[in-house]
Coordinates of C-alpha atoms and ligand atoms in Angstrom, one line a residue:
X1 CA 13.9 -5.4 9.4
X2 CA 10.7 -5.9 11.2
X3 CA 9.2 -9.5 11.1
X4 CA 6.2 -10.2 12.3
X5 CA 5.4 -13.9 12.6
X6 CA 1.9 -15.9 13.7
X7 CA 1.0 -13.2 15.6
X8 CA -2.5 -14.0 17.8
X9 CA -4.3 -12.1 20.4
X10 CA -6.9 -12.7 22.3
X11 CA -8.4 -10.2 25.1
X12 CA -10.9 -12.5 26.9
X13 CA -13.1 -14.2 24.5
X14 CA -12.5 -11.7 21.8
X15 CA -9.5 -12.8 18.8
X16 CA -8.1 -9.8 17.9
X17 CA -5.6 -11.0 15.9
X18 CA -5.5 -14.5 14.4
X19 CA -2.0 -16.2 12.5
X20 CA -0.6 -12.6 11.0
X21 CA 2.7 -12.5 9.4
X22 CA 3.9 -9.7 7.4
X23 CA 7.5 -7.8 7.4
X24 CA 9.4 -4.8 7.0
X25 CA 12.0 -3.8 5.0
X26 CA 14.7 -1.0 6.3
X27 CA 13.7 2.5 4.6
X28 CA 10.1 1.0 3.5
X29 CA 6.9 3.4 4.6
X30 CA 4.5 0.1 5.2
X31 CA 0.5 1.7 5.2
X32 CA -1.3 -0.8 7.4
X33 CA -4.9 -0.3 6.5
X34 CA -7.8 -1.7 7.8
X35 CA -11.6 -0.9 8.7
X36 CA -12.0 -0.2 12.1
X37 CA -11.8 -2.9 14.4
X38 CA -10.1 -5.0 11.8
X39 CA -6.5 -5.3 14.5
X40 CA -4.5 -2.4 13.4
X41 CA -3.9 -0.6 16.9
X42 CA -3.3 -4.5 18.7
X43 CA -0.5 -5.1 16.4
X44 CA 1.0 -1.6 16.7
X45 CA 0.7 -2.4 20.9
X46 CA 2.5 -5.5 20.2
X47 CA 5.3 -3.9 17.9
X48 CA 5.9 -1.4 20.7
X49 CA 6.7 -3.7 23.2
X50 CA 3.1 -2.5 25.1
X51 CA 1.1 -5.1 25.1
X52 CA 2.4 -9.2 25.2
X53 CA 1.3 -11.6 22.2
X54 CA -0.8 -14.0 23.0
X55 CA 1.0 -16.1 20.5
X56 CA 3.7 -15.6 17.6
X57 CA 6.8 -13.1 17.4
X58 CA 7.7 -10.2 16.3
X59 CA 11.5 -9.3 15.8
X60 CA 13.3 -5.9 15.4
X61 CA 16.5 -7.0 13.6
X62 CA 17.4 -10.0 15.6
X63 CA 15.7 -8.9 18.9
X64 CA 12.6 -10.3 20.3
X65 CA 10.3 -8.2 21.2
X66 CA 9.4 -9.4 24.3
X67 CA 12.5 -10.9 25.4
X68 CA 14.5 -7.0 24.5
X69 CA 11.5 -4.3 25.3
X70 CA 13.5 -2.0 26.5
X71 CA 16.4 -2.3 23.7
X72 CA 13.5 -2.1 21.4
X73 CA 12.0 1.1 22.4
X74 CA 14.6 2.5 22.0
X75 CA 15.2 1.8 18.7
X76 CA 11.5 2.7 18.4
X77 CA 9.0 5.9 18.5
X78 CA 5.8 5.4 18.7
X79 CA 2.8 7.5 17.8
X80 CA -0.3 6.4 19.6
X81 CA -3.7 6.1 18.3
X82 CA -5.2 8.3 21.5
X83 CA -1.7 10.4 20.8
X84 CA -1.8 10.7 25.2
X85 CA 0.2 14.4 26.0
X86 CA 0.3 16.2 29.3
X87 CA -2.1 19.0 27.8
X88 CA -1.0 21.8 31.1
X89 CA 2.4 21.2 30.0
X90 CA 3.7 24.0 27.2
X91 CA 5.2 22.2 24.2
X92 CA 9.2 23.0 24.9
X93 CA 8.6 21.6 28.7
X94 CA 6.5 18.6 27.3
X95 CA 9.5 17.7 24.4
X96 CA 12.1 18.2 27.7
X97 CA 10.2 16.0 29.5
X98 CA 10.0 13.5 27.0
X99 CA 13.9 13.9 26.5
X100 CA 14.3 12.9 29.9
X101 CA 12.4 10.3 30.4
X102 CA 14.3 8.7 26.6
X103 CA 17.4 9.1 28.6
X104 CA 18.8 11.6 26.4
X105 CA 21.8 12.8 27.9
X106 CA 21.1 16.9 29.8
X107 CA 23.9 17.8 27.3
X108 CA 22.0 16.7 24.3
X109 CA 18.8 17.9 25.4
X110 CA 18.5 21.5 23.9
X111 CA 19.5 20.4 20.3
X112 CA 17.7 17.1 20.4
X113 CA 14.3 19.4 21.1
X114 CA 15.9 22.0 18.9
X115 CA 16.3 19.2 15.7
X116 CA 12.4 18.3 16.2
X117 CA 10.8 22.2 16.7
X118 CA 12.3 22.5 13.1
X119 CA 11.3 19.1 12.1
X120 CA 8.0 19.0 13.0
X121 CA 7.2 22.7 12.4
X122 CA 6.9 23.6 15.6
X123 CA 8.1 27.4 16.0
X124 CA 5.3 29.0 16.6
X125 CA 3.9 26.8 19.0
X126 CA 7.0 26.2 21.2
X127 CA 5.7 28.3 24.2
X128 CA 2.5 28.1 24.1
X129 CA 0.2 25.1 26.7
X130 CA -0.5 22.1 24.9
X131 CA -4.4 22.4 26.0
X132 CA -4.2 25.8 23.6
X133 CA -3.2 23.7 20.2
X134 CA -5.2 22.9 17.1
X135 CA -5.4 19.1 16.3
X136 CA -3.2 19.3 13.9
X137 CA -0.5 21.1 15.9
X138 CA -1.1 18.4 18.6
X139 CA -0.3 15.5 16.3
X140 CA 3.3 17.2 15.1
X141 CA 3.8 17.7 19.1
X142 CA 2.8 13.8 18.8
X143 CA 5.3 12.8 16.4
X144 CA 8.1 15.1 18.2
X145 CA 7.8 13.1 21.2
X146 CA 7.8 10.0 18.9
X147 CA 11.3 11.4 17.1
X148 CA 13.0 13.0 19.7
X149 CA 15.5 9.9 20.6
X150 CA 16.3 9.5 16.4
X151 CA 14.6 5.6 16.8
X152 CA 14.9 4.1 13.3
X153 CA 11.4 3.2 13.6
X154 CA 8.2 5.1 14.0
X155 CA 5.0 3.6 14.3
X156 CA 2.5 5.9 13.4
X157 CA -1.5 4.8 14.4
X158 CA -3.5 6.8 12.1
X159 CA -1.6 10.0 12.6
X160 CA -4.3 11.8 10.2
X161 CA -7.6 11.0 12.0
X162 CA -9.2 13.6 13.0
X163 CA -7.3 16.3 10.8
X164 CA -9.2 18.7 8.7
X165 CA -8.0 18.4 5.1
X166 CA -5.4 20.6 5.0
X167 CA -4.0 19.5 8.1
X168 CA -3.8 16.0 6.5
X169 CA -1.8 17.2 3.7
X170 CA 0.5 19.0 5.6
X171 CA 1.4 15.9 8.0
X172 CA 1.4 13.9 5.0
X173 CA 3.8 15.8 3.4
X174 CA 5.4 15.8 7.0
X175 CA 5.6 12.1 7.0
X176 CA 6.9 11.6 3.8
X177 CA 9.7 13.8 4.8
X178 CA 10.4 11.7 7.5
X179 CA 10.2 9.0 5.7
X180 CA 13.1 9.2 3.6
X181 CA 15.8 8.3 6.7
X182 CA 13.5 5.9 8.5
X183 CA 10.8 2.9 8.7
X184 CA 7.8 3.3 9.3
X185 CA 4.6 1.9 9.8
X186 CA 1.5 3.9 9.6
X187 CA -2.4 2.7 10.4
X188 CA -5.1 4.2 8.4
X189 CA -8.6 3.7 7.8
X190 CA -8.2 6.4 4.6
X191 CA -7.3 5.4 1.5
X192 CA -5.7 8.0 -0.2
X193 CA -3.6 8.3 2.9
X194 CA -1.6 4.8 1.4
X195 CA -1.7 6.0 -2.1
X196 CA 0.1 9.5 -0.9
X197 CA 2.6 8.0 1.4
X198 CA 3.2 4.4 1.4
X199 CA 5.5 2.3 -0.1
X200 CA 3.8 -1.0 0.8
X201 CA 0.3 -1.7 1.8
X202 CA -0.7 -4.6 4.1
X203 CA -4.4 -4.5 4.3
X204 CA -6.3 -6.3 7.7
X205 CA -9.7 -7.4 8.0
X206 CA -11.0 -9.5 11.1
X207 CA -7.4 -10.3 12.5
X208 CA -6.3 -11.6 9.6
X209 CA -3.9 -10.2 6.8
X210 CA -6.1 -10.4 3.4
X211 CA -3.3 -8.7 1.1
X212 CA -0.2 -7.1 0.8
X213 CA 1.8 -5.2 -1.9
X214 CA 2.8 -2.1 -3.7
X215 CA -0.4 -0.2 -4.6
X216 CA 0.2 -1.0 -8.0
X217 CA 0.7 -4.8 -7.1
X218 CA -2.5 -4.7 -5.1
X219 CA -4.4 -3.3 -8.1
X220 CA -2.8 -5.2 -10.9
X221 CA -3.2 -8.5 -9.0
X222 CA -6.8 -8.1 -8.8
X223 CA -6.7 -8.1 -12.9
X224 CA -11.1 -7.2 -12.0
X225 CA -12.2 -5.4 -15.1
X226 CA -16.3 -4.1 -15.1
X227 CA -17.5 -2.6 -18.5
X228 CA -20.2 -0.5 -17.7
X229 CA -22.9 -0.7 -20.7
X230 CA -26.6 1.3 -21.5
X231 CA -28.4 -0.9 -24.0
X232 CA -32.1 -0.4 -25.4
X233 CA -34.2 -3.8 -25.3
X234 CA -35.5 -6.6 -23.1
X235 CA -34.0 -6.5 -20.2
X236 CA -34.6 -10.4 -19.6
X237 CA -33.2 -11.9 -22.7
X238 CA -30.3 -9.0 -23.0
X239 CA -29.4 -11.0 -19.3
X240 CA -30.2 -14.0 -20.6
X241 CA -28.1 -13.9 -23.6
X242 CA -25.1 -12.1 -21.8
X243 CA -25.0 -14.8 -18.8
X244 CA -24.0 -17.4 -21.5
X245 CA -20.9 -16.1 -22.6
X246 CA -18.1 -17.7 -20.3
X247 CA -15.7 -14.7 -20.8
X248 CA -17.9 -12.9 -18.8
X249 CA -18.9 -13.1 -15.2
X250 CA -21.4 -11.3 -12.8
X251 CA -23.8 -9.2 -14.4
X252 CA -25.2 -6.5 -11.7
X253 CA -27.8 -4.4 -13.5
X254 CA -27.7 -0.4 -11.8
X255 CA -29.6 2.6 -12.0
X256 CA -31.9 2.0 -14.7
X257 CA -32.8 4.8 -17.5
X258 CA -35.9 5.4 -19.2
X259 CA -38.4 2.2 -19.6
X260 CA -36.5 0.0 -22.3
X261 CA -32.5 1.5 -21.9
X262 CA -31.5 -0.9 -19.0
X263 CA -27.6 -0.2 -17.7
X264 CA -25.3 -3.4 -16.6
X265 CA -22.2 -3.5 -14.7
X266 CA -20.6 -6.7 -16.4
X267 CA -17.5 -8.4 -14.8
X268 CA -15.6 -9.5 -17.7
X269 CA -13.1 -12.7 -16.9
X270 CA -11.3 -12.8 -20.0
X271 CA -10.3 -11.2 -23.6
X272 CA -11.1 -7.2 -23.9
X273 CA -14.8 -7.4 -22.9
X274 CA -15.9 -4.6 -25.0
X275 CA -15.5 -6.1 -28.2
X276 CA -17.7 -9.0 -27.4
X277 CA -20.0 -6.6 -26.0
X278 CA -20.9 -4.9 -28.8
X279 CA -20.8 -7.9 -31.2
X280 CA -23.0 -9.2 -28.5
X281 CA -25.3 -5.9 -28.9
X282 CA -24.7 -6.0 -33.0
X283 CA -25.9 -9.6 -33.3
X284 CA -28.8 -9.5 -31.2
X285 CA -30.3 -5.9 -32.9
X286 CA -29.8 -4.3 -29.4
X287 CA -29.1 -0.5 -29.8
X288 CA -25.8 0.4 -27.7
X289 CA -26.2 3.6 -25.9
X290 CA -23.0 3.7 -24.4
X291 CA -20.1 1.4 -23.1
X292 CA -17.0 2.6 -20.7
X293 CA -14.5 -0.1 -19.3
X294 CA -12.8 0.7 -15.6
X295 CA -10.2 -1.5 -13.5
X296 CA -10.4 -1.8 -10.0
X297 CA -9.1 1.0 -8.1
X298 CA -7.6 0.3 -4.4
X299 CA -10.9 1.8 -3.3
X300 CA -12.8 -1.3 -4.8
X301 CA -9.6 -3.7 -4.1
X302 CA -10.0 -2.8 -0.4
X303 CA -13.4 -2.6 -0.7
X304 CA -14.2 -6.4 -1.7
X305 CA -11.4 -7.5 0.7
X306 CA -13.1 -6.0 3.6
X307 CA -16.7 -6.3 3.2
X308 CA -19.1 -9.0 1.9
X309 CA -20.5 -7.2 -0.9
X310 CA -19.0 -8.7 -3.9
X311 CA -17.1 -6.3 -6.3
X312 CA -19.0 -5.5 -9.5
Ligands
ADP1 P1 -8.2 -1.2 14.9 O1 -7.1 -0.4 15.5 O2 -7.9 -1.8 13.5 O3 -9.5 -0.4 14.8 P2 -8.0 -2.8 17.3 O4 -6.7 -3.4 17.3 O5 -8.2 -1.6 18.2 O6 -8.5 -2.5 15.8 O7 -9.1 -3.8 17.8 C1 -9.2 -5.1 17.2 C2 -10.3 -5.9 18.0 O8 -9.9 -6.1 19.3 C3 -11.7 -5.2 18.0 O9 -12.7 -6.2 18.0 C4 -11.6 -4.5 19.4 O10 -12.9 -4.4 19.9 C5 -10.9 -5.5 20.2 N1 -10.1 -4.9 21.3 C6 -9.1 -4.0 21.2 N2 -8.6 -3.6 22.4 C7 -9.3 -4.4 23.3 C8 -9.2 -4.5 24.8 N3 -8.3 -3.8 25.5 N4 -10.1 -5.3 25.4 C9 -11.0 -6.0 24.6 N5 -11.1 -6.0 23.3 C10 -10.3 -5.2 22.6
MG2 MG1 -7.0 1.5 16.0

């Protein structure tokens, strides 16, 4: 378990992170997702034992993380954001090197670098210089060196950026894989990065946690329903007359069609909006070109939570 508690940062006059607590479960894949600058990569520095709090905790079981680094990192591998390898190294003298400097035992070294060739799909690459791999062969070198030591943990900062699409898919499906024996944590920026491999999403904005939860939690908590609706007649009094009705909330009107068919995005608050919609349309001898209803995806979950345009 992994318990992060009032964690704050501050480098210089800049808060990086302010009061976040989140935790995580043995066996969970936890996507921590954020816009860029939000405090994903501090967080992951502090888990890792590489950079200090400036105030809070974060435990590994019962350990501190500051008190038991070096227990810690070894019950950890960590995948960093600039994923740092010795590029005029070749791949089998890189994951050696690595083994070494985990203290894996000379005796163990060969099947340790063996175990992650054939994890991380690494045959064909084995001999050749790092400087000659593709980005996405570099990031399975990345995760090798994270795996070599079996940690129980991986922390994984965005481990997709940069990939072309099918790269993405394939260490995706990679990190699923993994995911089944250990905990891990994974930044992203890329949304259907959580909703392929995650078990849990904690989203950050600013420093500051603004919601966790399954997917499906995050998307059902939000309850936000919009029905989208084309009507023919005054624009002002069809405003008007739908601003009064307390089951529904902000009306945003959008791309307009033809001089008297006028389109609304309407944010209903209670009861199925639709029917009062169109009773709304009946009554007032409005013609009802067309009507769709659509909950909020965790596009436009994540999407309120971390910018100041409102919803609708
Ligand atoms: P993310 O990984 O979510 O993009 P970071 O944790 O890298 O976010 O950064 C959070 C905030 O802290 C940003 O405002 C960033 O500019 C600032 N920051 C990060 N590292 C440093 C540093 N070494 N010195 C000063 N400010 C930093
Ligand atoms: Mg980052």
């Amino acid at each position: 378990m992994i318990q992060v508690q009032n964690l704050t940062k501050t480098y210089g006059a800049t808060r990086a992170l302010e009061n976040v607590n989140f935790q995580v479960c043995p066996g969970e894949v936890l996507g921590f997702l954020g816009p860029n600058g939000a405090g994903k990569s501090t967080t992951m520095k502090i888990i890792t034992g590489f950079i200090s709090p400036s105030a809070g905790t974060v435990k590994v079981g019962d350990l501190d993380v500051v008190d038991n680094s070096f227990e810690i990192r070894q019950k950890l591998g960590y995948l960093a954001e600039t994923n740092p390898l010795y590029t005029d190294m070749k791949v089998h003298e890189y994951l050696r090197f690595v083994a070494a400097a985990r203290h894996i035992p000379s005796s163990e070294r060969s099947n340790a670098i063996k175990a992650m060739v054939q994890v991380c799909g690494l045959f064909a690459v084995v001999g050749k210089s790092i400087d000659a791999l593709s980005k996405g062969f570099r990031q399975r070198v990345g995760l090798a060196q994270a795996m070599i030591h079996n940690p129980d943990i991986l922390i994984l900062d965005e481990p997709t950026s940069g990939l072309d699409p099918n790269q993405i898919v394939e260490i995706r499906d990679l990190i699923r894989s993994i995911g089944k024996e250990k905990t891990i944590i994974l930044s992203t920026h890329i949304l259907p990065e959580v909703a392929a491999t995650c078990s849990r999403v904690v989203i950050i904005n600013n420093g500051t946690i603004v919601a966790q939860g399954t997917p499906d939690e995050l998307m059902r908590g939000s309850s936000r329903e919009v029905v989208y609706i084309k009507i023919k007649g005054d624009r002002g009094i069809i405003r008007q007359t739908l601003s009064e009705y307390h089951a529904l909330g902000a009306i945003k009107q959008y791309a307009p069609e033809g001089r008297d068919i006028h389109a609304f995005a309407v944010e209903i608050k209670e009861g199925d909006g639709r029917e009062l919609l169109f009773k709304a349309a009946v009554s007032n001898k409005w013609t009802l070109i067309e009507m769709y209803r659509k909950s909020e995806n965790l596009e436009d979950v994540f999407r309120r939570l971390t910018t100041k345009e409102n919803g609708v």
